mmCIF file of C-alpha atoms and ligand atoms in Angstrom:
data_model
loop_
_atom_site.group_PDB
_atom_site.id
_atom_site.type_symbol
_atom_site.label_atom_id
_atom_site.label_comp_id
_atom_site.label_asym_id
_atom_site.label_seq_id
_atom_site.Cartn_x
_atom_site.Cartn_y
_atom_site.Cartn_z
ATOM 1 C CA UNK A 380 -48.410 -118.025 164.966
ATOM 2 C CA UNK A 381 -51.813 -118.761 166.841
ATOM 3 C CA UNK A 382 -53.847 -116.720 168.979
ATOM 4 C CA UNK A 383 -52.368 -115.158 171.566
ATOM 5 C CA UNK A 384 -53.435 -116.278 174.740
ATOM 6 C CA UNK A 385 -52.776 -113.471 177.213
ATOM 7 C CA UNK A 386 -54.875 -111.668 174.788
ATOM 8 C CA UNK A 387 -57.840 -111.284 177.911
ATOM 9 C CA UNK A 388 -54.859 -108.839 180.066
ATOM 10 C CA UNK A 389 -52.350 -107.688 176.915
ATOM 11 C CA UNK A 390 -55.352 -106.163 174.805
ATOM 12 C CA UNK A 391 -58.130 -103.366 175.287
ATOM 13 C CA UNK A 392 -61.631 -104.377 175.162
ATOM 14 C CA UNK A 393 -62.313 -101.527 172.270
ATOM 15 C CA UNK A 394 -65.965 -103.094 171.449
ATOM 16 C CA UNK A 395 -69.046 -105.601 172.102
ATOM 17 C CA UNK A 396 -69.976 -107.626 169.292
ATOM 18 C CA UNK A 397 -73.347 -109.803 169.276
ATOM 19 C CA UNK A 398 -73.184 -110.163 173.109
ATOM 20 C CA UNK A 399 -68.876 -110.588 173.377
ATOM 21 C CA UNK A 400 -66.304 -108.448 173.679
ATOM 22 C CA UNK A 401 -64.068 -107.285 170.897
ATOM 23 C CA UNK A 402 -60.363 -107.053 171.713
ATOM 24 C CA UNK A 403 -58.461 -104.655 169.541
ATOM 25 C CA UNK A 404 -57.051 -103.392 167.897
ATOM 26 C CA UNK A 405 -59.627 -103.119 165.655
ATOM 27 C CA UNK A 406 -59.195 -101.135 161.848
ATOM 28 C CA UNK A 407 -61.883 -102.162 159.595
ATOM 29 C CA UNK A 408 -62.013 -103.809 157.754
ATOM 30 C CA UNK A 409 -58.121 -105.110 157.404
ATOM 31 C CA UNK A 410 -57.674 -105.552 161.154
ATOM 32 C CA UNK A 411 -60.360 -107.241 163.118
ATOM 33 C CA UNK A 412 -59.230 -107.858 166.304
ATOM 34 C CA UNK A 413 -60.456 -111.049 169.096
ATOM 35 C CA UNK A 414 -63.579 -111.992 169.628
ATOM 36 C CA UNK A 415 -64.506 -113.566 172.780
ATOM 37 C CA UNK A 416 -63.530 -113.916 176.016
ATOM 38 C CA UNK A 417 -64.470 -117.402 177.528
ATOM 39 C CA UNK A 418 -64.507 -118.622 173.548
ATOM 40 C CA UNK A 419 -62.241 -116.297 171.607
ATOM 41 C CA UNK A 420 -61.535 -116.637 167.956
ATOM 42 C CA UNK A 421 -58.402 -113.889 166.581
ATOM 43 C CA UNK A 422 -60.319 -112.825 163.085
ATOM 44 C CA UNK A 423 -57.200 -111.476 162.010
ATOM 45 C CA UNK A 424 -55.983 -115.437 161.667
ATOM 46 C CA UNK A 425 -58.997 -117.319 161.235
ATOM 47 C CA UNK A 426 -59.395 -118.296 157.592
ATOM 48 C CA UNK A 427 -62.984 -119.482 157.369
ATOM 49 C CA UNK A 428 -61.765 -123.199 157.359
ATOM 50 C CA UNK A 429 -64.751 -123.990 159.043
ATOM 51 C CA UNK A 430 -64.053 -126.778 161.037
ATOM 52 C CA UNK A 431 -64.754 -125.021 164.103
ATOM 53 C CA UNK A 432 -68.328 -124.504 163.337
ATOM 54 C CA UNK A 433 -68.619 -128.614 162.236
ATOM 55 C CA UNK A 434 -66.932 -129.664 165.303
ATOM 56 C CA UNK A 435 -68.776 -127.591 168.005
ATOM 57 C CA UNK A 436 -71.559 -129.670 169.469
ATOM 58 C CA UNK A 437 -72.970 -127.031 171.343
ATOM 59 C CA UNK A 438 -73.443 -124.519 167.955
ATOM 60 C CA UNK A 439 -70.839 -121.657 169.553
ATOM 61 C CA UNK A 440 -69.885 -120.441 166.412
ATOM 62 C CA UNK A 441 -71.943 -118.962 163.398
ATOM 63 C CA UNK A 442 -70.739 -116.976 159.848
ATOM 64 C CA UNK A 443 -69.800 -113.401 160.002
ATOM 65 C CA UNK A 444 -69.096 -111.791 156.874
ATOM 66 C CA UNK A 445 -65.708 -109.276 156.933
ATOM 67 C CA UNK A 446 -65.344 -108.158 153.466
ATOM 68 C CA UNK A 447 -61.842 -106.715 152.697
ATOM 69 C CA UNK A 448 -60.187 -108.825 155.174
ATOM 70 C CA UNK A 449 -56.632 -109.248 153.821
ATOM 71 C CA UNK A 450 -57.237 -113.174 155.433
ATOM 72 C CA UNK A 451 -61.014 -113.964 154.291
ATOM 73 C CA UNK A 452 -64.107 -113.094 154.377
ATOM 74 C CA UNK A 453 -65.798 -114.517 156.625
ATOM 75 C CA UNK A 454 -65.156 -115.472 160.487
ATOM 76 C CA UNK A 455 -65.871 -117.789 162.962
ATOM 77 C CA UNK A 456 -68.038 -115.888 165.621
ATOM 78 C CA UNK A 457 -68.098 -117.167 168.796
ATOM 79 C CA UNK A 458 -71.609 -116.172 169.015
ATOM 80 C CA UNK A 459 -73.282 -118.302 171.516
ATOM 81 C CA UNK A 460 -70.039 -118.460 173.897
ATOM 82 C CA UNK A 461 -71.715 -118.686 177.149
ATOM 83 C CA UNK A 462 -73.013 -122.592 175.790
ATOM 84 C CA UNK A 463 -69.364 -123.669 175.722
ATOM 85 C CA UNK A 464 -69.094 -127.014 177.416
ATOM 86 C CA UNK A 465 -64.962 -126.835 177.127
ATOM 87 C CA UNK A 466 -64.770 -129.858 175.419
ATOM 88 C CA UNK A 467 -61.729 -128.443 173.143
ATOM 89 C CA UNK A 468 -62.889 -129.549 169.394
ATOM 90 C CA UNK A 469 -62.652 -126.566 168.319
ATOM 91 C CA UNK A 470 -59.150 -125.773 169.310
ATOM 92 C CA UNK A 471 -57.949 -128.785 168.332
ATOM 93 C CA UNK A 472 -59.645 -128.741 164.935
ATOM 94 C CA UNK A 473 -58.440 -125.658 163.707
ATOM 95 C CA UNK A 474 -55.518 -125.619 160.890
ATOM 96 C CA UNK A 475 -54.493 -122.001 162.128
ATOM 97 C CA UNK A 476 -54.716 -122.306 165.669
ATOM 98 C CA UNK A 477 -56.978 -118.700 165.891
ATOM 99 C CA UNK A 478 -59.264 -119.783 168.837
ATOM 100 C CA UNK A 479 -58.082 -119.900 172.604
ATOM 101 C CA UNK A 480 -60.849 -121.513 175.385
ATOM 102 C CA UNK A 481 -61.035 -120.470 179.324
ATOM 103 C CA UNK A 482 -63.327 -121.475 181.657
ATOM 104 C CA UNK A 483 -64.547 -118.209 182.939
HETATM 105 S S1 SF4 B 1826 -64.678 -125.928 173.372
HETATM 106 FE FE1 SF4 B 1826 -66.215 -127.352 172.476
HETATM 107 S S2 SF4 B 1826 -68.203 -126.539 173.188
HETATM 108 FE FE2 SF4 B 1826 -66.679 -124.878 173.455
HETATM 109 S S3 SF4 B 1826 -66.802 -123.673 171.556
HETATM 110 FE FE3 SF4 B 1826 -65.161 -125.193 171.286
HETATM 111 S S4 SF4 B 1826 -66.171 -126.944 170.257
HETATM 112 FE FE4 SF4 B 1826 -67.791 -125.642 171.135
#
């Protein structure tokens, strides 16, 4: 199963996270929670395929390490969501369907 997306009203903001919100719930370091809002990436089901970051032509994402996550160790971070240009690569290119885009 994908990302939710009613995650922005079914889940408490519990955090900010370089310059996004965090959507719990959060346990570190086996439950991670969304990050994101108007790019959103669910680190609990992202497995560092990568594609994401390839596909972006705008340079959203960038590597964030999350040692001891049951899924892997490293994340998509929607770092530079306010660029977003909604062109969908990135949803479309990932295997495990962990990222949801909204115009804000
Ligand atoms: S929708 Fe397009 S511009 Fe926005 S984060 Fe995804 S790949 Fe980048």
């Amino acid at each position: 199963m994908g990302i939710d997306p009613n995650f922005r009203t079914s889940r408490p903001v519990v955090g900010d996270h370089s310059g996004h919100k965090v959507y719990g719930p959060v346990e570190t370091p086996s439950k991670l929670g969304i990050h994101g809002t108007i790019v959103a990436v669910d680190f609990d089901i992202c497995n560092a395929d990568g594609s994401c970051i390839t596909a972006c032509p705008v340079a959203v994402f960038q590597w964030f390490d999350t040692p001891g996550h049951p899924v892997s160790e490293k994340k998509a971070d929607p770092v530079n969501e306010q660029a977003c240009i909604f062109c969908m690569a990135c949803v479309n290119v990932c295997p495990v369907a962990a990222i949801d885009v909204k115009p804000p």
